[in-house]
Coordinates of C-alpha atoms in Angstrom, one line a residue:
M1260 CA 85.1 103.2 114.4
T1261 CA 87.7 105.2 112.5
I1262 CA 88.5 103.8 109.1
L1263 CA 92.1 102.8 108.4
L1264 CA 93.6 104.0 105.1
Y1265 CA 96.9 102.5 104.0
E1266 CA 98.7 105.1 101.9
L1267 CA 101.9 104.8 99.9
V1268 CA 104.8 106.9 101.2
G1269 CA 108.5 107.3 100.6
A1270 CA 111.2 108.1 103.1
D1271 CA 109.0 110.8 104.6
P1272 CA 105.9 109.2 106.2
A1273 CA 104.1 112.5 106.2
R1274 CA 104.2 112.8 102.4
P1275 CA 101.8 110.2 100.8
F1276 CA 102.1 110.4 97.1
S1277 CA 100.1 107.7 95.3
P1278 CA 97.4 109.1 93.0
H1279 CA 95.1 106.3 93.9
C1280 CA 95.5 106.8 97.6
W1281 CA 94.8 110.5 97.2
K1282 CA 91.5 109.6 95.4
T1283 CA 90.6 107.5 98.4
A1284 CA 91.5 110.2 100.9
L1285 CA 89.3 112.7 99.0
S1286 CA 86.5 110.2 98.8
L1287 CA 86.5 109.6 102.6
A1288 CA 86.6 113.4 103.2
H1289 CA 83.7 113.9 100.7
K1290 CA 81.7 111.4 102.7
G1291 CA 82.6 113.1 106.0
L1292 CA 84.2 109.9 107.3
E1293 CA 87.0 110.0 109.8
Y1294 CA 90.1 108.0 108.9
Q1295 CA 93.5 107.2 110.1
S1296 CA 96.3 107.3 107.6
C1297 CA 98.7 104.3 107.8
A1298 CA 102.0 105.2 106.1
T1299 CA 103.0 102.3 103.9
P1300 CA 106.3 102.2 102.0
F1301 CA 106.6 99.9 99.0
G1302 CA 108.3 97.2 101.0
A1303 CA 105.4 97.1 103.5
V1304 CA 102.6 96.7 100.9
P1305 CA 102.7 92.9 100.8
G1306 CA 102.0 92.8 104.6
V1307 CA 99.0 95.1 104.6
E1308 CA 96.0 93.4 106.1
A1309 CA 97.6 89.9 105.8
G1310 CA 98.3 90.4 102.1
A1311 CA 94.9 91.7 101.1
S1312 CA 96.3 93.4 98.0
K1313 CA 99.4 93.8 95.9
T1314 CA 98.9 97.5 95.9
V1315 CA 97.5 100.3 98.0
P1316 CA 95.1 102.0 98.8
V1317 CA 93.5 99.5 101.1
I1318 CA 91.0 100.4 103.7
R1319 CA 89.7 98.6 106.8
D1320 CA 86.3 99.7 107.9
G1321 CA 85.4 97.6 110.9
D1322 CA 85.6 94.0 109.8
R1323 CA 85.6 94.9 106.1
V1324 CA 88.8 95.2 104.1
V1325 CA 88.6 96.8 100.6
A1326 CA 91.3 97.3 98.0
D1327 CA 91.5 99.3 94.8
S1328 CA 90.6 103.0 94.7
F1329 CA 87.5 102.6 92.5
D1330 CA 86.2 99.6 94.5
I1331 CA 86.7 101.6 97.6
A1332 CA 84.7 104.5 96.2
L1333 CA 81.9 102.1 95.3
Y1334 CA 82.0 100.6 98.7
L1335 CA 81.8 103.9 100.4
E1336 CA 78.9 105.0 98.2
D1337 CA 76.9 101.8 98.9
T1338 CA 77.8 101.5 102.6
Y1339 CA 77.1 105.2 103.5
P1340 CA 74.2 106.2 101.2
D1341 CA 73.0 108.8 103.7
R1342 CA 76.2 110.8 103.2
P1343 CA 77.1 113.0 100.2
S1344 CA 77.1 111.0 97.0
L1345 CA 80.4 110.5 95.2
F1346 CA 78.7 109.8 91.9
G1347 CA 75.3 111.5 91.9
G1348 CA 73.6 108.4 90.7
E1349 CA 74.2 105.4 88.4
G1350 CA 75.0 107.6 85.5
G1351 CA 77.7 109.2 87.5
R1352 CA 79.3 105.8 88.2
A1353 CA 79.5 105.2 84.5
M1354 CA 81.0 108.6 83.9
A1355 CA 83.6 108.0 86.6
R1356 CA 84.7 104.8 84.9
F1357 CA 85.2 106.8 81.7
I1358 CA 87.2 109.5 83.5
E1359 CA 89.3 106.9 85.2
R1360 CA 90.2 105.3 81.9
W1361 CA 90.9 108.7 80.3
S1362 CA 93.2 109.6 83.2
Q1363 CA 95.0 106.3 83.2
L1364 CA 95.6 106.5 79.4
T1365 CA 96.2 110.3 79.0
V1366 CA 97.4 111.8 82.2
H1367 CA 99.2 109.0 84.1
P1368 CA 101.7 107.9 81.4
F1369 CA 103.3 111.4 81.0
L1370 CA 103.2 112.4 84.7
G1371 CA 104.5 109.0 85.8
A1372 CA 107.4 109.2 83.5
A1373 CA 108.1 112.9 84.2
A1374 CA 108.2 112.3 88.0
L1375 CA 110.1 109.0 87.8
T1376 CA 113.5 110.1 89.1
D1377 CA 111.9 112.5 91.6
I1378 CA 109.9 109.6 93.1
H1379 CA 113.1 107.5 93.3
A1380 CA 114.9 110.2 95.1
R1381 CA 112.3 110.4 97.8
L1382 CA 112.2 106.7 98.6
A1383 CA 114.2 104.9 101.4
P1384 CA 117.2 103.0 100.1
D1385 CA 115.6 99.5 100.1
D1386 CA 112.6 100.9 98.2
Q1387 CA 114.8 102.7 95.8
A1388 CA 116.4 99.4 94.7
Y1389 CA 112.9 97.8 94.2
F1390 CA 111.6 100.9 92.4
R1391 CA 114.5 101.2 90.0
A1392 CA 114.5 97.5 89.1
S1393 CA 110.7 97.3 88.6
R1394 CA 110.4 100.6 86.6
E1395 CA 113.5 100.0 84.4
K1396 CA 112.0 96.6 83.5
R1397 CA 108.7 98.3 82.7
Y1398 CA 110.2 101.1 80.6
G1399 CA 113.2 99.2 79.2
K1400 CA 115.7 101.9 79.9
P1401 CA 117.3 103.7 82.9
L1402 CA 115.0 106.0 85.0
E1403 CA 117.1 109.0 84.1
E1404 CA 116.5 108.4 80.4
V1405 CA 112.8 108.2 80.9
S1406 CA 112.4 111.4 82.8
A1407 CA 114.8 113.3 80.5
G1408 CA 112.1 113.5 77.9
R1409 CA 109.6 115.4 80.1
D1410 CA 110.3 118.9 78.8
A1411 CA 110.1 117.8 75.2
G1412 CA 106.7 116.1 75.9
L1413 CA 105.2 118.9 78.0
A1414 CA 103.4 120.8 75.3
A1415 CA 101.7 117.7 74.0
F1416 CA 100.6 116.7 77.5
R1417 CA 99.1 120.2 78.1
A1418 CA 97.4 120.0 74.7
G1419 CA 96.0 116.6 75.7
L1420 CA 94.1 118.2 78.6
E1421 CA 91.9 120.2 76.1
P1422 CA 88.8 118.1 76.8
L1423 CA 89.0 118.9 80.5
R1424 CA 89.9 122.5 79.7
S1425 CA 86.9 122.9 77.4
M1426 CA 84.5 121.3 79.9
L1427 CA 85.7 123.6 82.6
S1428 CA 84.5 126.6 80.5
Y1429 CA 80.9 125.4 81.3
Q1430 CA 81.2 124.4 85.0
P1431 CA 83.7 124.7 87.9
F1432 CA 84.1 121.0 88.5
L1433 CA 83.9 117.8 86.5
G1434 CA 80.9 116.9 88.7
G1435 CA 79.2 120.2 87.9
A1436 CA 78.7 123.0 90.5
S1437 CA 80.5 120.8 93.1
P1438 CA 83.0 118.0 92.9
L1439 CA 82.3 114.3 92.5
Y1440 CA 84.5 111.3 92.2
P1441 CA 85.7 112.1 88.7
D1442 CA 87.3 115.3 90.0
Y1443 CA 89.1 113.2 92.6
I1444 CA 90.4 110.9 89.9
V1445 CA 92.2 113.6 88.0
A1446 CA 93.1 115.7 91.1
G1447 CA 94.7 112.6 92.6
A1448 CA 97.0 112.3 89.6
F1449 CA 98.0 116.0 89.8
Q1450 CA 98.6 115.7 93.5
W1451 CA 100.8 112.7 92.9
V1452 CA 103.3 115.0 91.1
R1453 CA 102.7 118.0 93.2
V1454 CA 103.9 116.3 96.4
I1455 CA 106.8 114.3 94.9
S1456 CA 108.3 116.5 92.2
P1457 CA 109.0 120.3 91.6
F1458 CA 108.2 119.8 87.9
V1459 CA 105.7 122.4 86.7
F1460 CA 103.3 120.5 84.5
L1461 CA 100.4 122.9 84.4
E1462 CA 100.8 126.4 82.9
P1463 CA 99.8 129.3 85.1
G1464 CA 96.6 130.8 83.9
D1465 CA 95.4 127.6 82.4
P1466 CA 91.8 126.9 83.5
V1467 CA 92.9 123.4 84.4
A1468 CA 95.4 124.9 86.8
A1469 CA 92.6 127.0 88.3
W1470 CA 90.4 123.9 88.7
F1471 CA 93.3 122.1 90.5
E1472 CA 93.6 125.1 92.9
R1473 CA 90.0 124.7 93.7
C1474 CA 90.5 121.0 94.3
L1475 CA 93.4 121.8 96.7
D1476 CA 91.0 123.9 98.8
L1477 CA 88.4 121.2 99.1
H1478 CA 87.6 119.5 102.4
G1479 CA 89.5 122.0 104.5
G1480 CA 92.5 122.0 102.2
L1481 CA 93.1 118.3 102.5
L1482 CA 95.5 118.2 99.6
R1483 CA 97.3 121.3 100.8
R1484 CA 98.2 119.6 104.0
V1485 CA 101.2 118.2 102.2
P1486 CA 103.4 121.1 100.9
R1487 CA 104.3 121.3 97.2
A1488 CA 107.6 119.6 96.5
V1489 CA 110.6 121.8 96.0

């Protein structure tokens, strides 16, 4: 039975943009599992699988409903052990937790703020109202003021990627010779901005940019199926 993946979208249902949903899409592809994407705008999230979660991604696999991208990855690993591993063992699970925390604390804050007005512009009107109200409450200022600082903060963001840049001098992926779930964590964050904003956040020639290009080619170019935002 085909797995259902509920993915966050804006006004264009063919342009899913949530970093967490992209992590799950990459995980399913890594496992070689067929899935059907269910386009889910912000306003539809509360009705997904009878209110299974306040956020997406959510998957339905037969009679199982699983929410949260990391929990979904663990579920896929344990339910389909005969397929390629997402973690490469228990140590890999622990490493992935660290990468997830690093990404959430280092990568997401800058990218989320940088893309804020671009995300708003790509939402349907009802979702725009929700998004503006919820994010302005979170940031304590208008969306436009939040995103206005992105150019000034770009150099510091790029410098903050040095641990990733340094590691990539030893190996092509975070997972080693081939990608594992930690790669999908960071690639999902970069894909978030790639599909929703024209903002150039990686410098051409940066080893991190080269790594992301390799990620874009994975699984038959899964990430490239959605064109870069212009």
